[in-house]
Amino acid sequence: MVKVLRTLFIGLVGAGLIHIAVVLLVPYYSDRNTWSRISAYGDDWQFHTVTREGIAGMVPLAFDPLFQAVACRFDITDLPAHITGVGTTPYWSISVYNRQGANIYSINDRTAIADQLDLVVATPLQMIELNKTKPAAAENSVLIEADMDEGFVVVRSFVPDESWRSQVDAFLKSANCTPLL
């Protein structure tokens, strides 16, 4: 009887561990993850308007009716990503995500340099080079070291009422996602 209970206990513990491992690995292996949904918007290195239907449940605040958002996928294998934007809004934030959808870094207008959207995302080796010889284009940029090759950024801006809509639209349209040359 003790052997049967011990076998049953070990089987249940083993099944529980396998279940937990599968649940934790589903987002990594899923083809309907954030990366694939962002890919559906269009090409890399371009900002695309994020719709509420396309991103609901993936990125916090993206589906809030008082926020508008744009997203850009990038590949920093060869060159760092340089994300910029100009304009005045009541509030903006940008989040950097890896390919699996894990948030790597977030910043908003209150913590950015001179309230400007100017961000460089680089691999560790690229960051060493940037620190040696910082290009003029990245002089006032917030430098982010990310141990990844591909990722995406989501820029969100607050629209408190319709009087701000044109300014927020202009800011989001000015957002630029390019390789840092």
CSV table of N, CA and C in Angstrom, one decimal:
chain,number,residue,atom,x,y,z
A,1,MET,N,0.8,-1.2,0.0
A,1,MET,CA,0.0,0.0,0.0
A,1,MET,C,0.9,1.3,0.0
A,2,VAL,N,2.0,1.3,0.8
A,2,VAL,CA,2.9,2.4,0.8
A,2,VAL,C,3.5,2.6,-0.5
A,3,LYS,N,3.9,1.6,-1.2
A,3,LYS,CA,4.5,1.7,-2.5
A,3,LYS,C,3.5,2.3,-3.6
A,4,VAL,N,2.3,1.9,-3.5
A,4,VAL,CA,1.2,2.5,-4.4
A,4,VAL,C,1.0,4.0,-4.1
A,5,LEU,N,1.0,4.4,-2.9
A,5,LEU,CA,0.8,5.8,-2.5
A,5,LEU,C,2.0,6.6,-2.9
A,6,ARG,N,3.2,6.1,-2.7
A,6,ARG,CA,4.4,6.8,-3.1
A,6,ARG,C,4.5,6.9,-4.6
A,7,THR,N,4.1,5.9,-5.4
A,7,THR,CA,4.1,6.0,-6.8
A,7,THR,C,3.1,7.0,-7.3
A,8,LEU,N,1.9,7.0,-6.7
A,8,LEU,CA,0.9,7.9,-7.0
A,8,LEU,C,1.3,9.4,-6.7
A,9,PHE,N,2.0,9.6,-5.6
A,9,PHE,CA,2.5,10.9,-5.2
A,9,PHE,C,3.5,11.4,-6.2
A,10,ILE,N,4.5,10.5,-6.5
A,10,ILE,CA,5.6,10.9,-7.4
A,10,ILE,C,5.0,11.2,-8.8
A,11,GLY,N,4.0,10.4,-9.3
A,11,GLY,CA,3.3,10.7,-10.5
A,11,GLY,C,2.6,12.0,-10.6
A,12,LEU,N,1.9,12.4,-9.5
A,12,LEU,CA,1.2,13.6,-9.4
A,12,LEU,C,2.2,14.8,-9.4
A,13,VAL,N,3.2,14.7,-8.6
A,13,VAL,CA,4.3,15.8,-8.6
A,13,VAL,C,4.9,15.9,-10.0
A,14,GLY,N,5.2,14.8,-10.6
A,14,GLY,CA,5.8,14.9,-11.9
A,14,GLY,C,4.9,15.5,-13.0
A,15,ALA,N,3.6,15.1,-12.9
A,15,ALA,CA,2.6,15.7,-13.8
A,15,ALA,C,2.4,17.2,-13.6
A,16,GLY,N,2.5,17.6,-12.3
A,16,GLY,CA,2.4,19.0,-11.9
A,16,GLY,C,3.5,19.8,-12.5
A,17,LEU,N,4.8,19.3,-12.4
A,17,LEU,CA,5.9,20.0,-12.9
A,17,LEU,C,5.9,20.1,-14.4
A,18,ILE,N,5.5,19.1,-15.1
A,18,ILE,CA,5.4,19.1,-16.5
A,18,ILE,C,4.3,20.2,-16.9
A,19,HIS,N,3.2,20.2,-16.2
A,19,HIS,CA,2.1,21.1,-16.5
A,19,HIS,C,2.7,22.6,-16.4
A,20,ILE,N,3.3,22.9,-15.3
A,20,ILE,CA,3.9,24.2,-15.1
A,20,ILE,C,4.9,24.6,-16.2
A,21,ALA,N,5.8,23.7,-16.5
A,21,ALA,CA,6.7,23.9,-17.6
A,21,ALA,C,6.0,24.3,-18.9
A,22,VAL,N,5.0,23.5,-19.3
A,22,VAL,CA,4.3,23.7,-20.5
A,22,VAL,C,3.6,25.1,-20.5
A,23,VAL,N,3.0,25.4,-19.4
A,23,VAL,CA,2.3,26.7,-19.3
A,23,VAL,C,3.3,27.9,-19.4
A,24,LEU,N,4.4,27.7,-18.8
A,24,LEU,CA,5.4,28.8,-18.9
A,24,LEU,C,6.1,28.9,-20.3
A,25,LEU,N,6.1,27.8,-21.0
A,25,LEU,CA,6.7,27.9,-22.4
A,25,LEU,C,5.8,28.2,-23.5
A,26,VAL,N,4.5,28.2,-23.3
A,26,VAL,CA,3.5,28.5,-24.3
A,26,VAL,C,3.7,29.9,-24.9
A,27,PRO,N,3.9,30.9,-24.2
A,27,PRO,CA,4.1,32.2,-24.8
A,27,PRO,C,5.4,32.3,-25.7
A,28,TYR,N,6.4,31.5,-25.3
A,28,TYR,CA,7.7,31.5,-26.1
A,28,TYR,C,7.5,30.8,-27.4
A,29,TYR,N,6.7,29.8,-27.5
A,29,TYR,CA,6.6,29.0,-28.7
A,29,TYR,C,5.3,29.3,-29.5
A,30,SER,N,4.4,30.1,-28.9
A,30,SER,CA,3.2,30.4,-29.6
A,30,SER,C,3.4,31.3,-30.9
A,31,ASP,N,2.6,31.0,-31.9
A,31,ASP,CA,2.7,31.8,-33.1
A,31,ASP,C,1.7,33.0,-33.1
A,32,ARG,N,0.9,33.1,-32.0
A,32,ARG,CA,-0.1,34.2,-31.9
A,32,ARG,C,0.4,35.1,-30.7
A,33,ASN,N,1.7,35.3,-30.7
A,33,ASN,CA,2.2,36.1,-29.6
A,33,ASN,C,2.2,37.6,-30.1
A,34,THR,N,2.8,38.4,-29.2
A,34,THR,CA,2.8,39.9,-29.5
A,34,THR,C,3.6,40.2,-30.8
A,35,TRP,N,4.7,39.5,-30.9
A,35,TRP,CA,5.6,39.7,-32.1
A,35,TRP,C,4.8,39.5,-33.4
A,36,SER,N,4.1,38.4,-33.5
A,36,SER,CA,3.3,38.1,-34.7
A,36,SER,C,2.2,39.1,-34.9
A,37,ARG,N,1.6,39.6,-33.9
A,37,ARG,CA,0.5,40.6,-34.0
A,37,ARG,C,1.1,41.9,-34.5
A,38,ILE,N,2.3,42.3,-33.9
A,38,ILE,CA,2.9,43.5,-34.4
A,38,ILE,C,3.4,43.4,-35.8
A,39,SER,N,3.9,42.2,-36.2
A,39,SER,CA,4.3,41.9,-37.6
A,39,SER,C,3.2,42.1,-38.6
A,40,ALA,N,2.0,41.9,-38.2
A,40,ALA,CA,0.8,42.0,-39.1
A,40,ALA,C,0.6,43.5,-39.4
A,41,TYR,N,1.1,44.4,-38.7
A,41,TYR,CA,0.9,45.8,-39.0
A,41,TYR,C,1.6,46.3,-40.2
A,42,GLY,N,2.8,45.7,-40.5
A,42,GLY,CA,3.6,46.1,-41.6
A,42,GLY,C,5.1,45.8,-41.4
A,43,ASP,N,5.9,46.5,-42.2
A,43,ASP,CA,7.3,46.2,-42.3
A,43,ASP,C,8.1,46.7,-41.0
A,44,ASP,N,9.3,46.1,-40.9
A,44,ASP,CA,10.2,46.6,-39.8
A,44,ASP,C,10.6,48.0,-40.1
A,45,TRP,N,11.1,48.6,-39.1
A,45,TRP,CA,11.7,50.0,-39.1
A,45,TRP,C,10.7,51.0,-39.5
A,46,GLN,N,9.4,50.8,-39.3
A,46,GLN,CA,8.4,51.8,-39.5
A,46,GLN,C,7.4,51.7,-38.4
A,47,PHE,N,7.0,52.9,-38.0
A,47,PHE,CA,5.9,53.0,-37.0
A,47,PHE,C,4.6,52.7,-37.7
A,48,HIS,N,3.7,51.9,-37.0
A,48,HIS,CA,2.4,51.6,-37.5
A,48,HIS,C,1.4,51.9,-36.4
A,49,THR,N,0.3,52.5,-36.7
A,49,THR,CA,-0.8,52.7,-35.7
A,49,THR,C,-1.3,51.4,-35.1
A,50,VAL,N,-1.3,51.4,-33.8
A,50,VAL,CA,-1.8,50.2,-33.1
A,50,VAL,C,-3.3,50.4,-32.9
A,51,THR,N,-4.0,49.4,-33.4
A,51,THR,CA,-5.5,49.4,-33.2
A,51,THR,C,-5.9,48.7,-31.9
A,52,ARG,N,-7.0,49.0,-31.3
A,52,ARG,CA,-7.4,48.4,-30.1
A,52,ARG,C,-7.7,46.9,-30.3
A,53,GLU,N,-8.2,46.5,-31.4
A,53,GLU,CA,-8.5,45.1,-31.7
A,53,GLU,C,-7.2,44.3,-31.9
A,54,GLY,N,-6.2,44.9,-32.5
A,54,GLY,CA,-5.0,44.1,-32.8
A,54,GLY,C,-4.1,43.9,-31.7
A,55,ILE,N,-4.2,44.7,-30.6
A,55,ILE,CA,-3.2,44.6,-29.5
A,55,ILE,C,-3.9,44.4,-28.2
A,56,ALA,N,-5.2,44.4,-28.1
A,56,ALA,CA,-5.9,44.3,-26.8
A,56,ALA,C,-5.3,43.1,-26.0
A,57,GLY,N,-5.0,43.4,-24.8
A,57,GLY,CA,-4.5,42.3,-23.9
A,57,GLY,C,-3.0,42.1,-24.0
A,58,MET,N,-2.3,42.7,-25.0
A,58,MET,CA,-0.9,42.4,-25.1
A,58,MET,C,-0.1,43.5,-24.4
A,59,VAL,N,-0.4,44.7,-24.7
A,59,VAL,CA,0.5,45.8,-24.2
A,59,VAL,C,-0.4,46.7,-23.3
A,60,PRO,N,-0.1,46.9,-22.0
A,60,PRO,CA,-0.9,47.7,-21.2
A,60,PRO,C,-1.1,49.1,-21.7
A,61,LEU,N,-2.2,49.7,-21.5
A,61,LEU,CA,-2.6,51.0,-21.9
A,61,LEU,C,-2.8,51.2,-23.4
A,62,ALA,N,-2.4,50.3,-24.2
A,62,ALA,CA,-2.6,50.4,-25.7
A,62,ALA,C,-4.1,50.5,-26.1
A,63,PHE,N,-4.9,49.8,-25.3
A,63,PHE,CA,-6.3,49.8,-25.7
A,63,PHE,C,-7.1,50.7,-24.8
A,64,ASP,N,-6.5,51.5,-24.0
A,64,ASP,CA,-7.2,52.5,-23.2
A,64,ASP,C,-7.7,53.6,-24.2
A,65,PRO,N,-9.0,54.0,-24.1
A,65,PRO,CA,-9.6,54.9,-25.1
A,65,PRO,C,-8.9,56.3,-25.0
A,66,LEU,N,-8.3,56.6,-23.9
A,66,LEU,CA,-7.6,57.9,-23.8
A,66,LEU,C,-6.2,57.9,-24.2
A,67,PHE,N,-5.7,56.8,-24.8
A,67,PHE,CA,-4.3,56.7,-25.3
A,67,PHE,C,-4.4,56.3,-26.8
A,68,GLN,N,-3.4,56.8,-27.5
A,68,GLN,CA,-3.2,56.4,-28.9
A,68,GLN,C,-1.8,55.8,-28.9
A,69,ALA,N,-1.6,54.8,-29.7
A,69,ALA,CA,-0.3,54.1,-29.7
A,69,ALA,C,0.2,53.8,-31.1
A,70,VAL,N,1.5,53.8,-31.3
A,70,VAL,CA,2.2,53.3,-32.5
A,70,VAL,C,3.2,52.3,-32.1
A,71,ALA,N,3.5,51.4,-33.0
A,71,ALA,CA,4.5,50.3,-32.7
A,71,ALA,C,5.5,50.2,-33.9
A,72,CYS,N,6.7,49.8,-33.6
A,72,CYS,CA,7.8,49.6,-34.6
A,72,CYS,C,8.6,48.4,-34.2
A,73,ARG,N,8.8,47.5,-35.2
A,73,ARG,CA,9.7,46.3,-35.0
A,73,ARG,C,11.0,46.7,-35.5
A,74,PHE,N,12.1,46.2,-34.9
A,74,PHE,CA,13.4,46.4,-35.4
A,74,PHE,C,14.3,45.2,-35.2
A,75,ASP,N,15.4,45.2,-35.9
A,75,ASP,CA,16.4,44.2,-35.8
A,75,ASP,C,17.8,44.9,-35.6
A,76,ILE,N,18.3,44.7,-34.4
A,76,ILE,CA,19.6,45.4,-34.1
A,76,ILE,C,20.8,44.5,-34.2
A,77,THR,N,20.7,43.5,-35.0
A,77,THR,CA,21.8,42.6,-35.2
A,77,THR,C,23.0,43.3,-35.8
A,78,ASP,N,22.8,44.2,-36.7
A,78,ASP,CA,23.9,44.9,-37.4
A,78,ASP,C,24.1,46.3,-36.8
A,79,LEU,N,23.0,47.1,-36.6
A,79,LEU,CA,23.1,48.4,-36.2
A,79,LEU,C,22.1,48.7,-35.1
A,80,PRO,N,22.4,49.6,-34.1
A,80,PRO,CA,21.4,49.9,-33.1
A,80,PRO,C,20.2,50.6,-33.7
A,81,ALA,N,19.1,50.6,-32.9
A,81,ALA,CA,17.8,51.2,-33.3
A,81,ALA,C,17.8,52.6,-32.7
A,82,HIS,N,17.4,53.6,-33.5
A,82,HIS,CA,17.3,55.0,-33.0
A,82,HIS,C,15.8,55.4,-33.2
A,83,ILE,N,15.2,55.7,-32.0
A,83,ILE,CA,13.8,56.0,-32.0
A,83,ILE,C,13.7,57.5,-31.6
A,84,THR,N,13.0,58.3,-32.4
A,84,THR,CA,12.9,59.7,-32.1
A,84,THR,C,11.5,60.2,-32.4
A,85,GLY,N,11.1,61.3,-31.9
A,85,GLY,CA,9.8,62.0,-32.1
A,85,GLY,C,9.9,63.4,-31.6
A,86,VAL,N,9.1,64.3,-32.2
A,86,VAL,CA,9.1,65.7,-31.8
A,86,VAL,C,7.7,66.1,-31.6
A,87,GLY,N,7.5,67.0,-30.8
A,87,GLY,CA,6.1,67.5,-30.5
A,87,GLY,C,5.8,67.6,-29.0
A,88,THR,N,4.7,68.2,-28.7
A,88,THR,CA,4.3,68.4,-27.3
A,88,THR,C,3.0,67.7,-27.2
A,89,THR,N,2.9,66.8,-26.1
A,89,THR,CA,1.7,66.1,-25.8
A,89,THR,C,1.6,66.2,-24.3
A,90,PRO,N,0.4,66.0,-23.7
A,90,PRO,CA,0.2,66.0,-22.3
A,90,PRO,C,1.1,64.9,-21.6
A,91,TYR,N,1.3,63.8,-22.3
A,91,TYR,CA,2.0,62.7,-21.7
A,91,TYR,C,2.3,61.7,-22.8
A,92,TRP,N,3.6,61.2,-22.8
A,92,TRP,CA,3.9,60.1,-23.7
A,92,TRP,C,4.8,59.1,-23.0
A,93,SER,N,4.8,57.9,-23.4
A,93,SER,CA,5.7,56.9,-22.9
A,93,SER,C,6.1,56.0,-24.0
A,94,ILE,N,7.2,55.4,-23.8
A,94,ILE,CA,7.7,54.4,-24.8
A,94,ILE,C,8.2,53.2,-24.0
A,95,SER,N,7.9,52.0,-24.5
A,95,SER,CA,8.4,50.7,-23.9
A,95,SER,C,9.1,49.9,-25.0
A,96,VAL,N,10.2,49.3,-24.6
A,96,VAL,CA,11.0,48.5,-25.5
A,96,VAL,C,10.7,47.0,-25.0
A,97,TYR,N,10.4,46.2,-26.0
A,97,TYR,CA,10.1,44.8,-25.8
A,97,TYR,C,11.0,43.9,-26.6
A,98,ASN,N,11.3,42.7,-26.0
A,98,ASN,CA,12.0,41.8,-26.9
A,98,ASN,C,11.1,41.0,-27.7
A,99,ARG,N,11.6,40.1,-28.5
A,99,ARG,CA,10.7,39.3,-29.4
A,99,ARG,C,9.6,38.5,-28.7
A,100,GLN,N,9.9,38.1,-27.5
A,100,GLN,CA,8.9,37.3,-26.7
A,100,GLN,C,7.9,38.2,-26.1
A,101,GLY,N,8.0,39.5,-26.2
A,101,GLY,CA,7.0,40.4,-25.6
A,101,GLY,C,7.3,40.8,-24.2
A,102,ALA,N,8.5,40.5,-23.7
A,102,ALA,CA,8.9,40.9,-22.3
A,102,ALA,C,9.4,42.3,-22.4
A,103,ASN,N,8.9,43.1,-21.4
A,103,ASN,CA,9.3,44.6,-21.4
A,103,ASN,C,10.7,44.7,-20.9
A,104,ILE,N,11.6,45.3,-21.7
A,104,ILE,CA,13.0,45.4,-21.4
A,104,ILE,C,13.2,46.8,-20.7
A,105,TYR,N,12.6,47.8,-21.2
A,105,TYR,CA,12.8,49.2,-20.7
A,105,TYR,C,11.6,50.1,-21.0
A,106,SER,N,11.3,51.0,-20.1
A,106,SER,CA,10.3,52.0,-20.3
A,106,SER,C,10.7,53.3,-19.9
A,107,ILE,N,10.3,54.3,-20.6
A,107,ILE,CA,10.6,55.7,-20.2
A,107,ILE,C,9.4,56.6,-20.6
A,108,ASN,N,9.3,57.7,-20.0
A,108,ASN,CA,8.2,58.6,-20.4
A,108,ASN,C,8.7,60.0,-20.5
A,109,ASP,N,7.9,61.0,-20.8
A,109,ASP,CA,8.3,62.4,-21.1
A,109,ASP,C,8.9,63.0,-19.8
A,110,ARG,N,8.4,62.5,-18.6
A,110,ARG,CA,8.9,63.1,-17.4
A,110,ARG,C,10.3,62.7,-17.0
A,111,THR,N,10.8,61.6,-17.6
A,111,THR,CA,12.1,61.1,-17.2
A,111,THR,C,13.1,61.2,-18.4
A,112,ALA,N,12.6,61.6,-19.6
A,112,ALA,CA,13.4,61.7,-20.8
A,112,ALA,C,14.3,62.9,-20.7
A,113,ILE,N,15.3,63.0,-21.5
A,113,ILE,CA,16.2,64.2,-21.6
A,113,ILE,C,15.4,65.3,-22.3
A,114,ALA,N,15.2,66.4,-21.7
A,114,ALA,CA,14.5,67.5,-22.2
A,114,ALA,C,13.1,67.2,-22.7
A,115,ASP,N,12.5,66.3,-22.1
A,115,ASP,CA,11.1,65.8,-22.5
A,115,ASP,C,11.0,65.4,-24.0
A,116,GLN,N,12.1,65.1,-24.6
A,116,GLN,CA,12.1,64.7,-26.0
A,116,GLN,C,12.2,63.1,-26.2
A,117,LEU,N,11.5,62.6,-27.2
A,117,LEU,CA,11.6,61.2,-27.5
A,117,LEU,C,12.9,61.0,-28.3
A,118,ASP,N,13.9,60.5,-27.7
A,118,ASP,CA,15.2,60.2,-28.4
A,118,ASP,C,15.9,59.1,-27.7
A,119,LEU,N,15.8,57.9,-28.3
A,119,LEU,CA,16.2,56.7,-27.6
A,119,LEU,C,17.0,55.8,-28.6
A,120,VAL,N,18.1,55.2,-28.1
A,120,VAL,CA,18.9,54.3,-28.8
A,120,VAL,C,18.9,52.9,-28.1
A,121,VAL,N,18.5,51.9,-28.9
A,121,VAL,CA,18.5,50.5,-28.3
A,121,VAL,C,19.7,49.8,-29.0
A,122,ALA,N,20.6,49.2,-28.2
A,122,ALA,CA,21.8,48.6,-28.8
A,122,ALA,C,22.1,47.3,-28.1
A,123,THR,N,22.8,46.4,-28.7
A,123,THR,CA,23.3,45.2,-28.1
A,123,THR,C,24.5,45.6,-27.2
A,124,PRO,N,24.9,44.7,-26.3
A,124,PRO,CA,26.1,45.0,-25.5
A,124,PRO,C,27.3,45.4,-26.3
A,125,LEU,N,27.6,44.7,-27.4
A,125,LEU,CA,28.8,45.1,-28.1
A,125,LEU,C,28.7,46.4,-28.8
A,126,GLN,N,27.5,46.7,-29.3
A,126,GLN,CA,27.2,48.0,-30.0
A,126,GLN,C,27.3,49.1,-28.9
A,127,MET,N,26.9,48.8,-27.7
A,127,MET,CA,27.0,49.8,-26.6
A,127,MET,C,28.4,50.2,-26.3
A,128,ILE,N,29.3,49.2,-26.4
A,128,ILE,CA,30.7,49.5,-26.1
A,128,ILE,C,31.2,50.5,-27.2
A,129,GLU,N,30.9,50.2,-28.5
A,129,GLU,CA,31.3,51.1,-29.6
A,129,GLU,C,30.6,52.5,-29.4
A,130,LEU,N,29.4,52.5,-29.0
A,130,LEU,CA,28.7,53.8,-28.8
A,130,LEU,C,29.4,54.7,-27.7
A,131,ASN,N,29.8,54.0,-26.7
A,131,ASN,CA,30.5,54.7,-25.6
A,131,ASN,C,31.8,55.2,-26.0
A,132,LYS,N,32.5,54.5,-26.9
A,132,LYS,CA,33.8,54.9,-27.4
A,132,LYS,C,33.7,56.2,-28.3
A,133,THR,N,32.8,56.0,-29.3
A,133,THR,CA,32.7,57.1,-30.3
A,133,THR,C,31.2,57.3,-30.5
A,134,LYS,N,30.6,58.2,-29.7
A,134,LYS,CA,29.2,58.5,-29.8
A,134,LYS,C,28.9,59.4,-31.0
A,135,PRO,N,28.0,58.9,-31.9
A,135,PRO,CA,27.7,59.7,-33.1
A,135,PRO,C,26.9,60.9,-32.7
A,136,ALA,N,27.0,61.9,-33.6
A,136,ALA,CA,26.3,63.2,-33.3
A,136,ALA,C,24.8,63.0,-33.2
A,137,ALA,N,24.3,62.0,-34.0
A,137,ALA,CA,22.8,61.8,-34.0
A,137,ALA,C,22.4,61.2,-32.6
A,138,ALA,N,23.2,60.6,-31.8
A,138,ALA,CA,22.9,60.1,-30.5
A,138,ALA,C,23.4,60.9,-29.4
A,139,GLU,N,23.8,62.1,-29.6
A,139,GLU,CA,24.4,62.9,-28.6
A,139,GLU,C,23.5,63.1,-27.4
A,140,ASN,N,22.2,63.3,-27.6
A,140,ASN,CA,21.3,63.6,-26.5
A,140,ASN,C,20.3,62.4,-26.3
A,141,SER,N,20.7,61.3,-26.8
A,141,SER,CA,19.8,60.1,-26.7
A,141,SER,C,19.9,59.4,-25.4
A,142,VAL,N,18.8,58.7,-25.0
A,142,VAL,CA,18.9,57.8,-23.8
A,142,VAL,C,19.4,56.5,-24.4
A,143,LEU,N,20.5,56.0,-23.9
A,143,LEU,CA,21.1,54.7,-24.4
A,143,LEU,C,20.6,53.5,-23.6
A,144,ILE,N,20.1,52.5,-24.4
A,144,ILE,CA,19.6,51.3,-23.7
A,144,ILE,C,20.3,50.1,-24.2
A,145,GLU,N,20.9,49.4,-23.3
A,145,GLU,CA,21.6,48.2,-23.7
A,145,GLU,C,20.6,47.0,-23.5
A,146,ALA,N,20.4,46.3,-24.6
A,146,ALA,CA,19.5,45.2,-24.6
A,146,ALA,C,20.1,43.9,-25.2
A,147,ASP,N,20.1,42.9,-24.4
A,147,ASP,CA,20.8,41.6,-24.9
A,147,ASP,C,19.7,40.8,-25.7
A,148,MET,N,19.5,41.4,-27.0
A,148,MET,CA,18.6,40.7,-27.9
A,148,MET,C,19.0,41.2,-29.3
A,149,ASP,N,18.4,40.5,-30.3
A,149,ASP,CA,18.7,40.9,-31.7
A,149,ASP,C,17.5,41.6,-32.3
A,150,GLU,N,16.3,41.1,-31.9
A,150,GLU,CA,15.0,41.7,-32.5
A,150,GLU,C,14.1,42.1,-31.4
A,151,GLY,N,13.4,43.1,-31.6
A,151,GLY,CA,12.4,43.6,-30.6
A,151,GLY,C,11.5,44.6,-31.3
A,152,PHE,N,10.7,45.3,-30.4
A,152,PHE,CA,9.8,46.3,-30.9
A,152,PHE,C,9.6,47.3,-29.8
A,153,VAL,N,9.2,48.5,-30.2
A,153,VAL,CA,8.8,49.6,-29.3
A,153,VAL,C,7.4,50.0,-29.5
A,154,VAL,N,6.8,50.4,-28.4
A,154,VAL,CA,5.4,50.9,-28.5
A,154,VAL,C,5.4,52.3,-27.8
A,155,VAL,N,5.0,53.3,-28.6
A,155,VAL,CA,5.0,54.7,-28.1
A,155,VAL,C,3.5,55.0,-27.9
A,156,ARG,N,3.2,55.4,-26.7
A,156,ARG,CA,1.8,55.7,-26.3
A,156,ARG,C,1.7,57.2,-25.9
A,157,SER,N,0.6,57.8,-26.3
A,157,SER,CA,0.4,59.2,-25.9
A,157,SER,C,-1.0,59.4,-25.4
A,158,PHE,N,-1.1,60.2,-24.4
A,158,PHE,CA,-2.4,60.5,-23.7
A,158,PHE,C,-3.1,61.6,-24.4
A,159,VAL,N,-4.4,61.3,-24.7
A,159,VAL,CA,-5.3,62.3,-25.3
A,159,VAL,C,-6.4,62.6,-24.3
A,160,PRO,N,-6.2,63.7,-23.5
A,160,PRO,CA,-7.2,64.0,-22.5
A,160,PRO,C,-8.6,64.4,-23.0
A,161,ASP,N,-8.6,65.1,-24.2
A,161,ASP,CA,-9.8,65.5,-24.8
A,161,ASP,C,-9.6,65.8,-26.3
A,162,GLU,N,-10.6,66.1,-27.0
A,162,GLU,CA,-10.5,66.2,-28.5
A,162,GLU,C,-9.6,67.4,-28.9
A,163,SER,N,-9.4,68.4,-28.0
A,163,SER,CA,-8.6,69.6,-28.4
A,163,SER,C,-7.1,69.2,-28.5
A,164,TRP,N,-6.7,68.0,-27.9
A,164,TRP,CA,-5.3,67.6,-28.0
A,164,TRP,C,-5.1,66.6,-29.1
A,165,ARG,N,-6.2,66.1,-29.8
A,165,ARG,CA,-6.0,65.1,-30.8
A,165,ARG,C,-5.1,65.4,-31.9
A,166,SER,N,-5.1,66.6,-32.4
A,166,SER,CA,-4.2,67.0,-33.5
A,166,SER,C,-2.8,67.0,-33.1
A,167,GLN,N,-2.5,67.5,-31.9
A,167,GLN,CA,-1.1,67.5,-31.4
A,167,GLN,C,-0.6,66.1,-31.2
A,168,VAL,N,-1.4,65.3,-30.6
A,168,VAL,CA,-1.0,63.9,-30.3
A,168,VAL,C,-0.8,63.1,-31.7
A,169,ASP,N,-1.7,63.3,-32.6
A,169,ASP,CA,-1.5,62.7,-33.9
A,169,ASP,C,-0.2,63.2,-34.6
A,170,ALA,N,0.1,64.5,-34.5
A,170,ALA,CA,1.3,65.0,-35.1
A,170,ALA,C,2.5,64.4,-34.4
A,171,PHE,N,2.5,64.3,-33.1
A,171,PHE,CA,3.6,63.7,-32.4
A,171,PHE,C,3.8,62.2,-32.8
A,172,LEU,N,2.8,61.4,-32.8
A,172,LEU,CA,2.9,60.0,-33.2
A,172,LEU,C,3.3,59.9,-34.6
A,173,LYS,N,2.9,60.7,-35.5
A,173,LYS,CA,3.3,60.7,-36.9
A,173,LYS,C,4.8,61.1,-37.1
A,174,SER,N,5.3,61.9,-36.2
A,174,SER,CA,6.7,62.3,-36.2
A,174,SER,C,7.6,61.2,-35.7
A,175,ALA,N,7.1,60.3,-35.0
A,175,ALA,CA,7.9,59.2,-34.5
A,175,ALA,C,8.6,58.5,-35.6
A,176,ASN,N,9.9,58.3,-35.4
A,176,ASN,CA,10.8,57.7,-36.4
A,176,ASN,C,11.6,56.6,-35.8
A,177,CYS,N,11.7,55.5,-36.5
A,177,CYS,CA,12.4,54.3,-36.0
A,177,CYS,C,13.4,53.9,-37.1
A,178,THR,N,14.7,54.1,-36.9
A,178,THR,CA,15.6,53.9,-38.0
A,178,THR,C,16.9,53.2,-37.4
A,179,PRO,N,17.7,52.6,-38.2
A,179,PRO,CA,19.0,52.1,-37.7
A,179,PRO,C,19.9,53.4,-37.4
A,180,LEU,N,20.7,53.3,-36.4
A,180,LEU,CA,21.6,54.4,-36.1
A,180,LEU,C,22.8,54.3,-36.9
A,181,LEU,N,23.1,55.2,-37.8
A,181,LEU,CA,24.2,55.2,-38.7
A,181,LEU,C,25.4,56.0,-38.1
